[in-house]
C-alpha atoms as a printed R data frame, in Angstrom:
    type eleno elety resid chain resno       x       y       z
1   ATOM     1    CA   UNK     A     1  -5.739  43.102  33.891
2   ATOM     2    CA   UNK     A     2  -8.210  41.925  31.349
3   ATOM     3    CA   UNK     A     3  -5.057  41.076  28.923
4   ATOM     4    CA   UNK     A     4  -4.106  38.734  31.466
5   ATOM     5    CA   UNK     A     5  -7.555  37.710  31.615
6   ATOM     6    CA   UNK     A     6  -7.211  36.729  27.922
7   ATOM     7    CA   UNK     A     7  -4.413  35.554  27.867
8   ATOM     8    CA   UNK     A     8  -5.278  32.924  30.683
9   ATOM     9    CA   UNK     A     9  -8.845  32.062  28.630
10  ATOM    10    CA   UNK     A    10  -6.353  31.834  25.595
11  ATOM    11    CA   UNK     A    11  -4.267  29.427  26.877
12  ATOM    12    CA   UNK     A    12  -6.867  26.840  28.731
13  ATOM    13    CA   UNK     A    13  -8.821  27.047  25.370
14  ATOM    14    CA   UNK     A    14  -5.560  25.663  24.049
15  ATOM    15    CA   UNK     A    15  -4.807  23.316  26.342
16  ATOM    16    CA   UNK     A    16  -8.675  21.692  26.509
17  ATOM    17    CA   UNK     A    17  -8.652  21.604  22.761
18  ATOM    18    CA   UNK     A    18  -5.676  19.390  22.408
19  ATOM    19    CA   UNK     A    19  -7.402  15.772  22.770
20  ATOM    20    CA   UNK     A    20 -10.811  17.065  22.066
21  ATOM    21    CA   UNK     A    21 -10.696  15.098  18.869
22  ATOM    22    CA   UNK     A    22  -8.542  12.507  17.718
23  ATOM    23    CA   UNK     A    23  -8.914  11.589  14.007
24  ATOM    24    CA   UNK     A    24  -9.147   7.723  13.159
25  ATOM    25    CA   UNK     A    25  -8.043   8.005   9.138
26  ATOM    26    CA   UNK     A    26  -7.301   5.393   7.066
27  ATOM    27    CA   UNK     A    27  -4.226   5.154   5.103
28  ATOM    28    CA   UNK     A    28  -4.683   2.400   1.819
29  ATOM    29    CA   UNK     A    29  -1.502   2.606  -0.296
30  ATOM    30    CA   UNK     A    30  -1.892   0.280  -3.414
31  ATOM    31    CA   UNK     A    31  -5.001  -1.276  -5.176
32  ATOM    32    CA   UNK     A    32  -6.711  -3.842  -2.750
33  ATOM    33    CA   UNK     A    33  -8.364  -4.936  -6.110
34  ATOM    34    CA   UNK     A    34  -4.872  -6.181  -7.484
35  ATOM    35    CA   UNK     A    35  -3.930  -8.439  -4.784
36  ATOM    36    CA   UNK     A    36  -7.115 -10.378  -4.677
37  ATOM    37    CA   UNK     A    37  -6.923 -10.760  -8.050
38  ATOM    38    CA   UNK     A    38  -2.947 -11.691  -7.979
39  ATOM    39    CA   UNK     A    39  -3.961 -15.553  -7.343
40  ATOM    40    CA   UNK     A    40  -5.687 -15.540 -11.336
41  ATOM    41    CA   UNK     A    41  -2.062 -15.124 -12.386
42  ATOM    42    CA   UNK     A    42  -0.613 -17.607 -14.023
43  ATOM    43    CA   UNK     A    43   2.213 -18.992 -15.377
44  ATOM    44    CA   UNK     A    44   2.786 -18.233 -19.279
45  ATOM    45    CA   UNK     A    45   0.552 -15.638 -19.246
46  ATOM    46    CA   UNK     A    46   1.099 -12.528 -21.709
47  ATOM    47    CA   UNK     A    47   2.190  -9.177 -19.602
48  ATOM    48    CA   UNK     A    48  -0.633  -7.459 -21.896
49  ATOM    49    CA   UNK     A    49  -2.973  -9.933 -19.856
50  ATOM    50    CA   UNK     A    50  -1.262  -9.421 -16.186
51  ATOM    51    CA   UNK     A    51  -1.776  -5.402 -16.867
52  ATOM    52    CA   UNK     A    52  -5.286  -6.237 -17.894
53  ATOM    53    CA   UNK     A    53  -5.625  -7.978 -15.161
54  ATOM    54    CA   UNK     A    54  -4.110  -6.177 -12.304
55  ATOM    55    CA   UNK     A    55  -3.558  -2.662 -13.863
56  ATOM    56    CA   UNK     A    56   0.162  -1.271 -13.968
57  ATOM    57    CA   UNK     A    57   2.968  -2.667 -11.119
58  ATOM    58    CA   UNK     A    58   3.495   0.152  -8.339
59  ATOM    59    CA   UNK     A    59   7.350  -1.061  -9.099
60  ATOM    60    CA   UNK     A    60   9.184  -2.908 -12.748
61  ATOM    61    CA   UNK     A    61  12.617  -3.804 -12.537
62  ATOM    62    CA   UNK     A    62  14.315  -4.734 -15.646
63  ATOM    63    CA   UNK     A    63  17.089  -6.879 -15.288
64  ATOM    64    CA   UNK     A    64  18.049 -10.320 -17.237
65  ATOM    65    CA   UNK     A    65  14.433 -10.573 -16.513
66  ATOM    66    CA   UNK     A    66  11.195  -8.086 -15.689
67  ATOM    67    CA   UNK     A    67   9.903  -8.229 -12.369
68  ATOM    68    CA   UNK     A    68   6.675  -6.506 -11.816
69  ATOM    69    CA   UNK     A    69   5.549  -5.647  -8.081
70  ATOM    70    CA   UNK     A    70   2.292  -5.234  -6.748
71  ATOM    71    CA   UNK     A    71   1.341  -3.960  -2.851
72  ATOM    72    CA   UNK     A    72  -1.639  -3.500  -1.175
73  ATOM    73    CA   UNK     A    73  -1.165  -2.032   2.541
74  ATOM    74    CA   UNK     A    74  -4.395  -0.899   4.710
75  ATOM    75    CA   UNK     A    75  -3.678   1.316   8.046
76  ATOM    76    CA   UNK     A    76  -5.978   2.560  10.557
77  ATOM    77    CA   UNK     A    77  -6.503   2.554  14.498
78  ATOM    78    CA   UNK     A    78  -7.494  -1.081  14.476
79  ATOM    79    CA   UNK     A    79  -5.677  -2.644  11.341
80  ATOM    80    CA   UNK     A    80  -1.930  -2.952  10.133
81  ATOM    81    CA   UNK     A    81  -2.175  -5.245   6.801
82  ATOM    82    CA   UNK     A    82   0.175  -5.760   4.168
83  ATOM    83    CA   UNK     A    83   0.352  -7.478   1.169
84  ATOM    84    CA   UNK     A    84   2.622  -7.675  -1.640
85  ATOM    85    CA   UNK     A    85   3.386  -9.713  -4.587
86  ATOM    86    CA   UNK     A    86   5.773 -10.301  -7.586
87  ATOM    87    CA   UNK     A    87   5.640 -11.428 -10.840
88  ATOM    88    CA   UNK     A    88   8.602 -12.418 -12.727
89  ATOM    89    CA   UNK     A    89   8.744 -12.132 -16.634
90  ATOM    90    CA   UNK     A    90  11.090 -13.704 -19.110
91  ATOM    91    CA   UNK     A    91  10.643 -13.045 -23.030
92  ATOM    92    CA   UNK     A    92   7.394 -11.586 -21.910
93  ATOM    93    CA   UNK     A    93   5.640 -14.157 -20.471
94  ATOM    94    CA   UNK     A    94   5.027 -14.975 -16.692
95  ATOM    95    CA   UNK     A    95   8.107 -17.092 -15.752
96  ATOM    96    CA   UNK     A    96   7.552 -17.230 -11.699
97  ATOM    97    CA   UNK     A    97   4.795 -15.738  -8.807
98  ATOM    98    CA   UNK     A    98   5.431 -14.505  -5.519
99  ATOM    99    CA   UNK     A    99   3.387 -13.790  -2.720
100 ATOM   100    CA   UNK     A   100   6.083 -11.317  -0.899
101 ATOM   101    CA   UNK     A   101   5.928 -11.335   3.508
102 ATOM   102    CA   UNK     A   102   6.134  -7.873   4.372
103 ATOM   103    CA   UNK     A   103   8.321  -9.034   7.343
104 ATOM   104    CA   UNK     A   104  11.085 -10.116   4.489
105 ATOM   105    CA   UNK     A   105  11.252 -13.329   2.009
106 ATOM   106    CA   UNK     A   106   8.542 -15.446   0.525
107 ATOM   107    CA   UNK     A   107   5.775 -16.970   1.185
């Protein structure tokens, strides 16, 4: 009898414990620092002075011409951002800038 006793104390513990406590964590992926600087890119400028600037891409691409790619994204219980960015490089200089929409495309 008193196993079944536990077991039944066991079990409502459980079941009472399940939305006792609901975690609100932030997830940040990227460097929130970068994109707010991304606008002080500009056009000509050295990719020593883009690195300097916004520290290395999260993704390079290296076809007829470097692409560098910067994202920021910020999740929580209340927020859903996203931001993104490219920079294009030919003969190592900045040759185009992007502002990427997460949703697909450009701004």
């Amino acid at each position: 009898r008193w196993l079944s006793t536990l077991l039944l104390l066991a079990a409502l513990a459980a079941a009472g414990c399940t939305n006792f406590w609901v975690a609100d964590i932030a997830v940040n992926q990227g460097n929130e620092a970068q994109i707010s600087d991304f606008d002080k890119v500009s056009l000509g400028m050295s990719q020593k002075k883009v690195r300097a600037l916004l520290g290395p891409p999260q993704t390079r691409w290296e076809l007829e011409e470097e692409i560098w790619i910067y994202y920021y994204q910020r999740r929580d219980a209340k927020t859903d951002e996203r931001l993104s960015g490219q920079i294009t490089f030919a003969d190592g200089k900045v040759s185009k800038i992007e502002k990427l929409d997460p949703r697909g495309g450009s701004e």
